[in-house]
Amino acid sequence: MASWRVVVTQRNFDAQTREHLAAHGCNVVEAELPAGQADADLDEDTLAHLLQGAAGWIVGHAHVTDRLLARLPALQVIARRGVGYERVDTQAVARHGKVATIAIGGNDACVSDHALGLMLAVAHRLREGQQRLETGSWAIPLGSDLYRKTVGVVGLGRIGRGVVQRLRGFECRVQVCSPRVDAAWAKSQGVDVVALTQLLETSDIVTLHAPLTPDTRFLIDAAALARMKPNGILVNTARGGLVEDRHLLAALEAGRLQGAGLDVFVSESDPAYAEVTRALVARPDVVATPHAGASTREALDRTNRIAAESVLAVLEGRAPRPECVVADGRNTHEKNQGRLAA
C-alpha cells in the first residue's frame, strides 16, 4: 500500500477520521499549534517547514499562496475544512498542477442553527438581560419577537436555504436576494425574491449568507445600513468583509439599529480593524461569537471526513466530489509538462 504524508494544520481533527486516513495508507501529522493560535497565524516559512514532503494538506484558514505552493513540489491536494476559500489562490493551485477542495455539506446545519441563535439572542436582548442579573438587577430589557417577523436572507447557498427552512417554524415572512435563485424552490418555500434595496428597507432582520468576493466586499456599508429599519437587526455568520464594521459601529452608536449578531469580523483579515472589533464586541446590543458558527463537534467531524475523502480521492487518482473542487490543475499541468519535454 502507498504511504502518503498528510498534514493537518487545523484543530479538532477527530480520531475516527485520522484512523480512516491511516487505513488507506496515509501518515497523518497534526501540527502542534500554541494555545490560542490558528493556522492563519502561521507565516510562510513555518507552513513550508510543516508541509515539506506532504502529499496532502487539510487546512483551516491559512493563506494558500503562489509562493508557498512553489516551495511544496510534493503537495498534490489542499483540502479546506470549511466552505469559504477566499484565502486560497485557486489560480496558483491550478498553475502548479494541484487540487484544492472545500468541505461542502459538512457544516450547513450548524451555521444555519447559529444564525437563528444570533437572531433570537439579539431580538430577546439575552446579553443585556444576563449583564443586568450579574449586577444584581432584575430589570427586564424589552425585546422583540422573531415570530412572524420579516427576515431578509442575502445569499442562497446551502446555509442560506437552511436558514429559510428553519424560519418557517417561526412563521416568518421570508424574502431573499441572491444572484441565482431557483424559482421553483423559492415558490415551494413560500419566499419572495427581491432586490437588495427592497430587502434592506422592508426586513426586520437581515441575515448574510453570501460569499466574500470583490463584488460583495462591504456589501453592507453606511448607505445600506441607512436603508434598514430603525429597529432592524443585522446578522452576519458568513464572512468578515461583507459588512463595513466601522459603518456598523457608527450605526449602532447612533441608535439606528436594535442590534447585531456577529460571528465574523473584518479584523480577521485586516488588523487595522482590531479596535473596531473590540468596540463592537463591548456593546450590549451586540451578540458576538469568535467565528464559531461552524464549530460544533458533529459539524467538525463531518467536515473532517469530507476533507479527508477529498484528499484520498486525489492521492488515489480518483475524482473528488465535483461540488467540492474549487481548483484542479492536474490535466493542465500534465499537458504543460508534456510540451516542455517535447
mmCIF file of C-alpha atoms in Angstrom:
data_model
loop_
_atom_site.group_PDB
_atom_site.id
_atom_site.type_symbol
_atom_site.label_atom_id
_atom_site.label_comp_id
_atom_site.label_asym_id
_atom_site.label_seq_id
_atom_site.Cartn_x
_atom_site.Cartn_y
_atom_site.Cartn_z
ATOM 1 C CA MET A 1 0.000 0.000 0.000
ATOM 2 C CA ALA A 2 1.228 3.515 -0.818
ATOM 3 C CA SER A 3 2.250 5.786 2.019
ATOM 4 C CA TRP A 4 1.419 9.466 1.765
ATOM 5 C CA ARG A 5 2.251 12.184 4.277
ATOM 6 C CA VAL A 6 -0.907 14.178 5.087
ATOM 7 C CA VAL A 7 -0.510 17.259 7.271
ATOM 8 C CA VAL A 8 -3.428 18.692 9.242
ATOM 9 C CA THR A 9 -2.992 22.301 10.383
ATOM 10 C CA GLN A 10 -6.453 22.644 11.929
ATOM 11 C CA ARG A 11 -7.538 21.814 15.465
ATOM 12 C CA ASN A 12 -10.174 19.248 16.473
ATOM 13 C CA PHE A 13 -9.274 16.561 13.976
ATOM 14 C CA ASP A 14 -11.194 13.522 15.197
ATOM 15 C CA ALA A 15 -9.634 10.132 15.826
ATOM 16 C CA GLN A 16 -12.057 8.267 13.552
ATOM 17 C CA THR A 17 -11.109 10.348 10.507
ATOM 18 C CA ARG A 18 -7.429 10.078 11.371
ATOM 19 C CA GLU A 19 -7.772 6.290 11.544
ATOM 20 C CA HIS A 20 -9.668 6.270 8.249
ATOM 21 C CA LEU A 21 -6.788 8.059 6.510
ATOM 22 C CA ALA A 22 -4.234 5.759 8.146
ATOM 23 C CA ALA A 23 -6.149 2.687 6.968
ATOM 24 C CA HIS A 24 -5.833 3.998 3.406
ATOM 25 C CA GLY A 25 -2.069 4.426 3.505
ATOM 26 C CA CYS A 26 -1.688 7.927 4.950
ATOM 27 C CA ASN A 27 0.796 9.022 7.579
ATOM 28 C CA VAL A 28 -1.209 11.736 9.326
ATOM 29 C CA VAL A 29 0.736 14.542 11.002
ATOM 30 C CA GLU A 30 -1.181 17.086 13.083
ATOM 31 C CA ALA A 31 0.506 20.434 13.576
ATOM 32 C CA GLU A 32 1.063 21.348 17.213
ATOM 33 C CA LEU A 33 -0.277 24.886 17.443
ATOM 34 C CA PRO A 34 0.307 27.058 20.518
ATOM 35 C CA ALA A 35 -2.782 27.798 22.618
ATOM 36 C CA GLY A 36 -4.924 30.479 21.048
ATOM 37 C CA GLN A 37 -3.181 30.200 17.676
ATOM 38 C CA ALA A 38 -4.711 29.015 14.399
ATOM 39 C CA ASP A 39 -3.015 28.068 11.157
ATOM 40 C CA ALA A 40 -3.932 31.507 9.802
ATOM 41 C CA ASP A 41 -1.358 32.885 12.268
ATOM 42 C CA LEU A 42 1.496 30.805 10.818
ATOM 43 C CA ASP A 43 3.933 32.537 8.479
ATOM 44 C CA GLU A 44 5.025 31.140 5.137
ATOM 45 C CA ASP A 45 8.305 29.720 6.421
ATOM 46 C CA THR A 46 6.571 27.852 9.245
ATOM 47 C CA LEU A 47 3.944 26.426 6.887
ATOM 48 C CA ALA A 48 6.591 25.423 4.350
ATOM 49 C CA HIS A 49 8.533 23.613 7.072
ATOM 50 C CA LEU A 50 5.437 21.788 8.326
ATOM 51 C CA LEU A 51 4.412 20.763 4.825
ATOM 52 C CA GLN A 52 7.740 19.570 3.430
ATOM 53 C CA GLY A 53 7.200 16.209 1.775
ATOM 54 C CA ALA A 54 3.441 16.291 2.327
ATOM 55 C CA ALA A 55 1.204 14.968 -0.437
ATOM 56 C CA GLY A 56 -1.987 16.202 1.234
ATOM 57 C CA TRP A 57 -2.821 19.223 3.375
ATOM 58 C CA ILE A 58 -6.022 19.596 5.402
ATOM 59 C CA VAL A 59 -6.151 23.309 6.134
ATOM 60 C CA GLY A 60 -8.224 25.718 8.175
ATOM 61 C CA HIS A 61 -7.758 29.421 7.433
ATOM 62 C CA ALA A 62 -4.114 29.650 6.361
ATOM 63 C CA HIS A 63 -3.320 31.622 3.215
ATOM 64 C CA VAL A 64 -2.526 29.310 0.317
ATOM 65 C CA THR A 65 -0.332 31.440 -1.921
ATOM 66 C CA ASP A 66 1.565 31.026 -5.152
ATOM 67 C CA ARG A 67 4.887 31.488 -3.355
ATOM 68 C CA LEU A 68 4.067 28.856 -0.721
ATOM 69 C CA LEU A 69 2.935 26.321 -3.320
ATOM 70 C CA ALA A 70 6.167 26.813 -5.269
ATOM 71 C CA ARG A 71 8.026 25.584 -2.189
ATOM 72 C CA LEU A 72 5.933 22.400 -1.955
ATOM 73 C CA PRO A 73 6.524 20.307 -5.086
ATOM 74 C CA ALA A 74 5.280 17.080 -3.435
ATOM 75 C CA LEU A 75 1.944 18.561 -2.422
ATOM 76 C CA GLN A 76 -0.932 17.255 -4.528
ATOM 77 C CA VAL A 77 -4.088 18.354 -2.752
ATOM 78 C CA ILE A 78 -5.173 21.158 -0.412
ATOM 79 C CA ALA A 79 -8.455 20.321 1.338
ATOM 80 C CA ARG A 80 -10.163 23.116 3.235
ATOM 81 C CA ARG A 81 -12.089 22.004 6.290
ATOM 82 C CA GLY A 82 -14.786 24.535 5.557
ATOM 83 C CA VAL A 83 -16.533 26.085 2.586
ATOM 84 C CA GLY A 84 -15.019 29.560 2.156
ATOM 85 C CA TYR A 85 -11.891 29.681 0.028
ATOM 86 C CA GLU A 86 -11.082 33.372 -0.378
ATOM 87 C CA ARG A 87 -7.665 32.699 1.208
ATOM 88 C CA VAL A 88 -6.816 30.068 -1.390
ATOM 89 C CA ASP A 89 -5.189 31.333 -4.598
ATOM 90 C CA THR A 90 -7.110 28.970 -6.865
ATOM 91 C CA GLN A 91 -5.307 30.178 -9.988
ATOM 92 C CA ALA A 92 -1.956 29.381 -8.383
ATOM 93 C CA VAL A 93 -3.251 25.961 -7.303
ATOM 94 C CA ALA A 94 -4.185 25.146 -10.891
ATOM 95 C CA ARG A 95 -0.965 26.596 -12.273
ATOM 96 C CA HIS A 96 1.102 24.355 -10.005
ATOM 97 C CA GLY A 97 -0.893 21.293 -11.065
ATOM 98 C CA LYS A 98 -2.520 20.742 -7.689
ATOM 99 C CA VAL A 99 -6.112 20.330 -6.494
ATOM 100 C CA ALA A 100 -7.986 22.444 -3.955
ATOM 101 C CA THR A 101 -11.244 21.324 -2.368
ATOM 102 C CA ILE A 102 -13.767 22.525 0.178
ATOM 103 C CA ALA A 103 -15.967 20.555 2.564
ATOM 104 C CA ILE A 104 -19.379 21.170 1.024
ATOM 105 C CA GLY A 105 -22.238 19.789 3.114
ATOM 106 C CA GLY A 106 -20.384 19.409 6.403
ATOM 107 C CA ASN A 107 -21.355 22.489 8.381
ATOM 108 C CA ASP A 108 -24.527 23.783 6.697
ATOM 109 C CA ALA A 109 -26.811 22.731 9.526
ATOM 110 C CA CYS A 110 -24.809 24.127 12.415
ATOM 111 C CA VAL A 111 -24.169 27.504 10.754
ATOM 112 C CA SER A 112 -27.878 27.762 9.946
ATOM 113 C CA ASP A 113 -28.629 26.983 13.597
ATOM 114 C CA HIS A 114 -26.069 29.556 14.713
ATOM 115 C CA ALA A 115 -27.667 32.269 12.581
ATOM 116 C CA LEU A 116 -31.074 31.560 14.157
ATOM 117 C CA GLY A 117 -29.463 31.576 17.595
ATOM 118 C CA LEU A 118 -27.980 35.024 16.995
ATOM 119 C CA MET A 119 -31.314 36.345 15.705
ATOM 120 C CA LEU A 120 -33.071 35.159 18.857
ATOM 121 C CA ALA A 121 -30.312 36.335 21.187
ATOM 122 C CA VAL A 122 -30.303 39.873 19.772
ATOM 123 C CA ALA A 123 -34.083 40.129 19.424
ATOM 124 C CA HIS A 124 -34.655 38.941 23.015
ATOM 125 C CA ARG A 125 -31.706 41.003 24.305
ATOM 126 C CA LEU A 126 -30.277 37.982 26.097
ATOM 127 C CA ARG A 127 -26.863 39.527 26.625
ATOM 128 C CA GLU A 128 -28.306 42.617 28.257
ATOM 129 C CA GLY A 129 -30.539 40.506 30.495
ATOM 130 C CA GLN A 130 -27.601 38.469 31.748
ATOM 131 C CA GLN A 131 -25.476 41.570 32.272
ATOM 132 C CA ARG A 132 -28.211 43.087 34.435
ATOM 133 C CA LEU A 133 -28.530 39.934 36.530
ATOM 134 C CA GLU A 134 -24.766 39.879 37.026
ATOM 135 C CA THR A 135 -25.008 43.324 38.630
ATOM 136 C CA GLY A 136 -27.935 42.253 40.826
ATOM 137 C CA SER A 137 -30.595 43.978 38.741
ATOM 138 C CA TRP A 138 -33.790 42.177 37.757
ATOM 139 C CA ALA A 139 -34.888 44.987 35.406
ATOM 140 C CA ILE A 140 -36.189 43.390 32.210
ATOM 141 C CA PRO A 141 -34.807 44.602 28.857
ATOM 142 C CA LEU A 142 -37.775 44.678 26.491
ATOM 143 C CA GLY A 143 -37.005 42.567 23.430
ATOM 144 C CA SER A 144 -38.864 41.661 20.272
ATOM 145 C CA ASP A 145 -40.248 38.502 18.655
ATOM 146 C CA LEU A 146 -38.759 36.530 15.830
ATOM 147 C CA TYR A 147 -42.268 35.066 15.405
ATOM 148 C CA ARG A 148 -43.921 36.354 12.216
ATOM 149 C CA LYS A 149 -41.221 38.929 11.530
ATOM 150 C CA THR A 150 -39.963 39.727 8.034
ATOM 151 C CA VAL A 151 -36.494 38.280 7.571
ATOM 152 C CA GLY A 152 -34.268 39.104 4.616
ATOM 153 C CA VAL A 153 -31.785 36.405 3.600
ATOM 154 C CA VAL A 154 -28.869 37.597 1.464
ATOM 155 C CA GLY A 155 -27.295 34.643 -0.330
ATOM 156 C CA LEU A 156 -28.947 31.311 -1.047
ATOM 157 C CA GLY A 157 -26.326 28.630 -0.848
ATOM 158 C CA ARG A 158 -26.783 25.604 1.390
ATOM 159 C CA ILE A 159 -26.645 27.678 4.564
ATOM 160 C CA GLY A 160 -28.993 30.357 3.287
ATOM 161 C CA ARG A 161 -31.516 27.705 2.294
ATOM 162 C CA GLY A 162 -31.124 26.056 5.687
ATOM 163 C CA VAL A 163 -31.953 29.358 7.382
ATOM 164 C CA VAL A 164 -35.033 29.783 5.171
ATOM 165 C CA GLN A 165 -36.284 26.337 6.134
ATOM 166 C CA ARG A 166 -35.763 26.991 9.859
ATOM 167 C CA LEU A 167 -37.570 30.321 9.708
ATOM 168 C CA ARG A 168 -40.716 28.551 8.536
ATOM 169 C CA GLY A 169 -41.097 27.230 12.077
ATOM 170 C CA PHE A 170 -41.341 30.828 13.322
ATOM 171 C CA GLU A 171 -43.972 31.671 10.681
ATOM 172 C CA CYS A 172 -41.717 34.416 9.356
ATOM 173 C CA ARG A 173 -42.256 36.198 6.102
ATOM 174 C CA VAL A 174 -39.004 35.466 4.287
ATOM 175 C CA GLN A 175 -37.579 37.386 1.368
ATOM 176 C CA VAL A 176 -34.350 36.501 -0.383
ATOM 177 C CA CYS A 177 -31.761 38.218 -2.527
ATOM 178 C CA SER A 178 -29.264 36.165 -4.495
ATOM 179 C CA PRO A 179 -27.731 36.246 -7.994
ATOM 180 C CA ARG A 180 -29.044 32.746 -8.621
ATOM 181 C CA VAL A 181 -32.425 31.726 -7.274
ATOM 182 C CA ASP A 182 -34.257 28.550 -8.204
ATOM 183 C CA ALA A 183 -37.750 29.926 -8.837
ATOM 184 C CA ALA A 184 -39.385 26.549 -8.215
ATOM 185 C CA TRP A 185 -37.558 26.181 -4.897
ATOM 186 C CA ALA A 186 -38.490 29.735 -3.841
ATOM 187 C CA LYS A 187 -42.134 29.065 -4.644
ATOM 188 C CA SER A 188 -42.089 25.775 -2.731
ATOM 189 C CA GLN A 189 -40.705 27.576 0.326
ATOM 190 C CA GLY A 190 -43.149 30.479 0.077
ATOM 191 C CA VAL A 191 -40.397 33.091 -0.106
ATOM 192 C CA ASP A 192 -40.291 36.355 -2.037
ATOM 193 C CA VAL A 193 -37.347 37.095 -4.327
ATOM 194 C CA VAL A 194 -36.493 40.813 -4.124
ATOM 195 C CA ALA A 195 -33.710 43.272 -4.882
ATOM 196 C CA LEU A 196 -31.228 44.071 -2.118
ATOM 197 C CA THR A 197 -32.545 47.610 -1.653
ATOM 198 C CA GLN A 198 -36.102 46.352 -1.071
ATOM 199 C CA LEU A 199 -34.865 43.616 1.240
ATOM 200 C CA LEU A 200 -32.959 46.121 3.387
ATOM 201 C CA GLU A 201 -35.855 48.569 3.547
ATOM 202 C CA THR A 202 -38.561 46.060 4.451
ATOM 203 C CA SER A 203 -36.858 43.412 6.619
ATOM 204 C CA ASP A 204 -36.950 43.408 10.415
ATOM 205 C CA ILE A 205 -33.872 41.170 10.391
ATOM 206 C CA VAL A 206 -31.214 40.921 7.680
ATOM 207 C CA THR A 207 -29.020 37.810 7.707
ATOM 208 C CA LEU A 208 -25.986 37.411 5.447
ATOM 209 C CA HIS A 209 -25.019 34.140 3.764
ATOM 210 C CA ALA A 210 -23.136 35.311 0.673
ATOM 211 C CA PRO A 211 -19.533 34.501 -0.250
ATOM 212 C CA LEU A 212 -16.880 37.197 0.053
ATOM 213 C CA THR A 213 -15.828 38.342 -3.422
ATOM 214 C CA PRO A 214 -14.661 41.676 -4.849
ATOM 215 C CA ASP A 215 -18.319 42.339 -5.744
ATOM 216 C CA THR A 216 -19.656 41.594 -2.236
ATOM 217 C CA ARG A 217 -16.919 43.237 -0.164
ATOM 218 C CA PHE A 218 -18.563 45.856 2.077
ATOM 219 C CA LEU A 219 -21.941 44.975 0.600
ATOM 220 C CA ILE A 220 -23.396 46.337 3.834
ATOM 221 C CA ASP A 221 -21.939 49.811 4.189
ATOM 222 C CA ALA A 222 -23.256 53.114 5.551
ATOM 223 C CA ALA A 223 -25.700 53.533 2.672
ATOM 224 C CA ALA A 224 -27.063 50.002 3.078
ATOM 225 C CA LEU A 225 -27.364 50.365 6.858
ATOM 226 C CA ALA A 226 -29.245 53.644 6.399
ATOM 227 C CA ARG A 227 -31.848 51.763 4.362
ATOM 228 C CA MET A 228 -32.584 49.307 7.183
ATOM 229 C CA LYS A 229 -35.491 49.758 9.560
ATOM 230 C CA PRO A 230 -34.709 51.890 12.647
ATOM 231 C CA ASN A 231 -35.124 48.855 14.911
ATOM 232 C CA GLY A 232 -33.631 46.401 12.467
ATOM 233 C CA ILE A 233 -31.224 43.606 13.365
ATOM 234 C CA LEU A 234 -28.203 42.604 11.272
ATOM 235 C CA VAL A 235 -26.759 39.073 11.498
ATOM 236 C CA ASN A 236 -23.516 38.017 9.815
ATOM 237 C CA THR A 237 -22.364 34.399 10.033
ATOM 238 C CA ALA A 238 -20.830 34.382 6.543
ATOM 239 C CA ARG A 239 -17.593 36.328 6.133
ATOM 240 C CA GLY A 240 -15.947 39.349 7.694
ATOM 241 C CA GLY A 241 -15.718 41.887 4.897
ATOM 242 C CA LEU A 242 -19.333 41.624 3.792
ATOM 243 C CA VAL A 243 -20.042 44.332 6.369
ATOM 244 C CA GLU A 244 -18.047 47.538 6.742
ATOM 245 C CA ASP A 245 -17.635 47.156 10.502
ATOM 246 C CA ARG A 246 -16.739 50.823 11.022
ATOM 247 C CA HIS A 247 -20.054 51.824 9.468
ATOM 248 C CA LEU A 248 -21.940 49.228 11.508
ATOM 249 C CA LEU A 249 -20.374 50.552 14.722
ATOM 250 C CA ALA A 250 -21.382 54.097 13.784
ATOM 251 C CA ALA A 251 -24.960 52.993 13.066
ATOM 252 C CA LEU A 252 -25.222 51.233 16.435
ATOM 253 C CA GLU A 253 -23.721 54.189 18.281
ATOM 254 C CA ALA A 254 -26.294 56.443 16.608
ATOM 255 C CA GLY A 255 -29.141 54.152 17.683
ATOM 256 C CA ARG A 256 -30.033 53.342 14.088
ATOM 257 C CA LEU A 257 -30.419 49.601 14.758
ATOM 258 C CA GLN A 258 -31.741 47.421 17.563
ATOM 259 C CA GLY A 259 -28.563 45.379 17.467
ATOM 260 C CA ALA A 260 -26.332 42.944 15.617
ATOM 261 C CA GLY A 261 -25.370 39.276 15.847
ATOM 262 C CA LEU A 262 -21.825 38.784 14.570
ATOM 263 C CA ASP A 263 -19.751 35.649 14.124
ATOM 264 C CA VAL A 264 -17.265 37.184 11.687
ATOM 265 C CA PHE A 265 -15.313 40.437 11.534
ATOM 266 C CA VAL A 266 -13.179 42.430 9.103
ATOM 267 C CA SER A 267 -10.322 42.302 11.625
ATOM 268 C CA GLU A 268 -9.891 38.573 10.953
ATOM 269 C CA SER A 269 -8.089 39.531 7.744
ATOM 270 C CA ASP A 270 -7.275 43.203 8.402
ATOM 271 C CA PRO A 271 -5.581 44.025 11.745
ATOM 272 C CA ALA A 272 -6.374 47.716 11.209
ATOM 273 C CA TYR A 273 -9.947 46.870 12.269
ATOM 274 C CA ALA A 274 -8.954 45.345 15.618
ATOM 275 C CA GLU A 275 -10.145 48.362 17.618
ATOM 276 C CA VAL A 276 -13.445 48.376 15.714
ATOM 277 C CA THR A 277 -13.997 44.727 16.599
ATOM 278 C CA ARG A 278 -13.263 45.396 20.275
ATOM 279 C CA ALA A 279 -15.731 48.291 20.271
ATOM 280 C CA LEU A 280 -18.439 46.163 18.638
ATOM 281 C CA VAL A 281 -17.928 43.227 20.989
ATOM 282 C CA ALA A 282 -18.113 45.529 24.018
ATOM 283 C CA ARG A 283 -21.551 46.820 23.099
ATOM 284 C CA PRO A 284 -24.570 45.408 24.993
ATOM 285 C CA ASP A 285 -26.633 45.392 21.786
ATOM 286 C CA VAL A 286 -24.138 43.114 20.004
ATOM 287 C CA VAL A 287 -24.044 39.361 20.486
ATOM 288 C CA ALA A 288 -20.670 38.185 19.215
ATOM 289 C CA THR A 289 -19.007 34.815 18.735
ATOM 290 C CA PRO A 290 -15.401 34.071 17.584
ATOM 291 C CA HIS A 291 -16.109 32.702 14.080
ATOM 292 C CA ALA A 292 -17.610 29.682 15.819
ATOM 293 C CA GLY A 293 -20.719 29.109 13.726
ATOM 294 C CA ALA A 294 -19.287 26.021 12.039
ATOM 295 C CA SER A 295 -17.680 24.627 15.187
ATOM 296 C CA THR A 296 -19.849 22.001 16.752
ATOM 297 C CA ARG A 297 -18.415 18.559 17.439
ATOM 298 C CA GLU A 298 -20.743 16.994 14.920
ATOM 299 C CA ALA A 299 -20.042 19.532 12.174
ATOM 300 C CA LEU A 300 -16.271 19.330 12.622
ATOM 301 C CA ASP A 301 -16.423 15.545 12.408
ATOM 302 C CA ARG A 302 -18.417 15.841 9.176
ATOM 303 C CA THR A 303 -16.089 18.405 7.609
ATOM 304 C CA ASN A 304 -13.012 16.438 8.702
ATOM 305 C CA ARG A 305 -14.378 13.371 6.917
ATOM 306 C CA ILE A 306 -15.307 15.269 3.748
ATOM 307 C CA ALA A 307 -11.857 16.891 3.597
ATOM 308 C CA ALA A 308 -10.203 13.518 4.187
ATOM 309 C CA GLU A 309 -12.244 11.863 1.432
ATOM 310 C CA SER A 310 -11.161 14.605 -0.979
ATOM 311 C CA VAL A 311 -7.522 14.042 -0.057
ATOM 312 C CA LEU A 312 -7.819 10.291 -0.573
ATOM 313 C CA ALA A 313 -9.584 10.712 -3.910
ATOM 314 C CA VAL A 314 -6.761 12.833 -5.316
ATOM 315 C CA LEU A 315 -3.955 10.703 -3.887
ATOM 316 C CA GLU A 316 -5.564 7.532 -5.233
ATOM 317 C CA GLY A 317 -6.071 9.073 -8.659
ATOM 318 C CA ARG A 318 -9.832 9.396 -8.353
ATOM 319 C CA ALA A 319 -12.038 12.430 -8.790
ATOM 320 C CA PRO A 320 -13.268 14.158 -5.621
ATOM 321 C CA ARG A 321 -16.938 15.085 -5.417
ATOM 322 C CA PRO A 322 -17.365 17.738 -8.167
ATOM 323 C CA GLU A 323 -19.118 20.201 -5.860
ATOM 324 C CA CYS A 324 -16.114 20.125 -3.515
ATOM 325 C CA VAL A 325 -13.498 21.013 -6.150
ATOM 326 C CA VAL A 326 -12.566 24.702 -6.449
ATOM 327 C CA ALA A 327 -9.345 24.236 -8.452
ATOM 328 C CA ASP A 328 -7.901 21.315 -10.387
ATOM 329 C CA GLY A 329 -4.712 21.811 -12.362
ATOM 330 C CA ARG A 330 -3.740 18.192 -12.882
ATOM 331 C CA ASN A 331 -4.586 17.887 -16.564
ATOM 332 C CA THR A 332 -3.276 21.349 -17.438
ATOM 333 C CA HIS A 333 -0.038 20.711 -15.596
ATOM 334 C CA GLU A 334 0.460 17.346 -17.304
ATOM 335 C CA LYS A 335 -0.095 18.949 -20.735
ATOM 336 C CA ASN A 336 2.381 21.732 -19.958
ATOM 337 C CA GLN A 337 4.972 19.195 -18.757
ATOM 338 C CA GLY A 338 4.480 17.243 -21.955
ATOM 339 C CA ARG A 339 5.038 20.327 -24.101
ATOM 340 C CA LEU A 340 8.208 21.169 -22.161
ATOM 341 C CA ALA A 341 9.519 17.620 -22.587
ATOM 342 C CA ALA A 342 8.880 17.793 -26.330
#
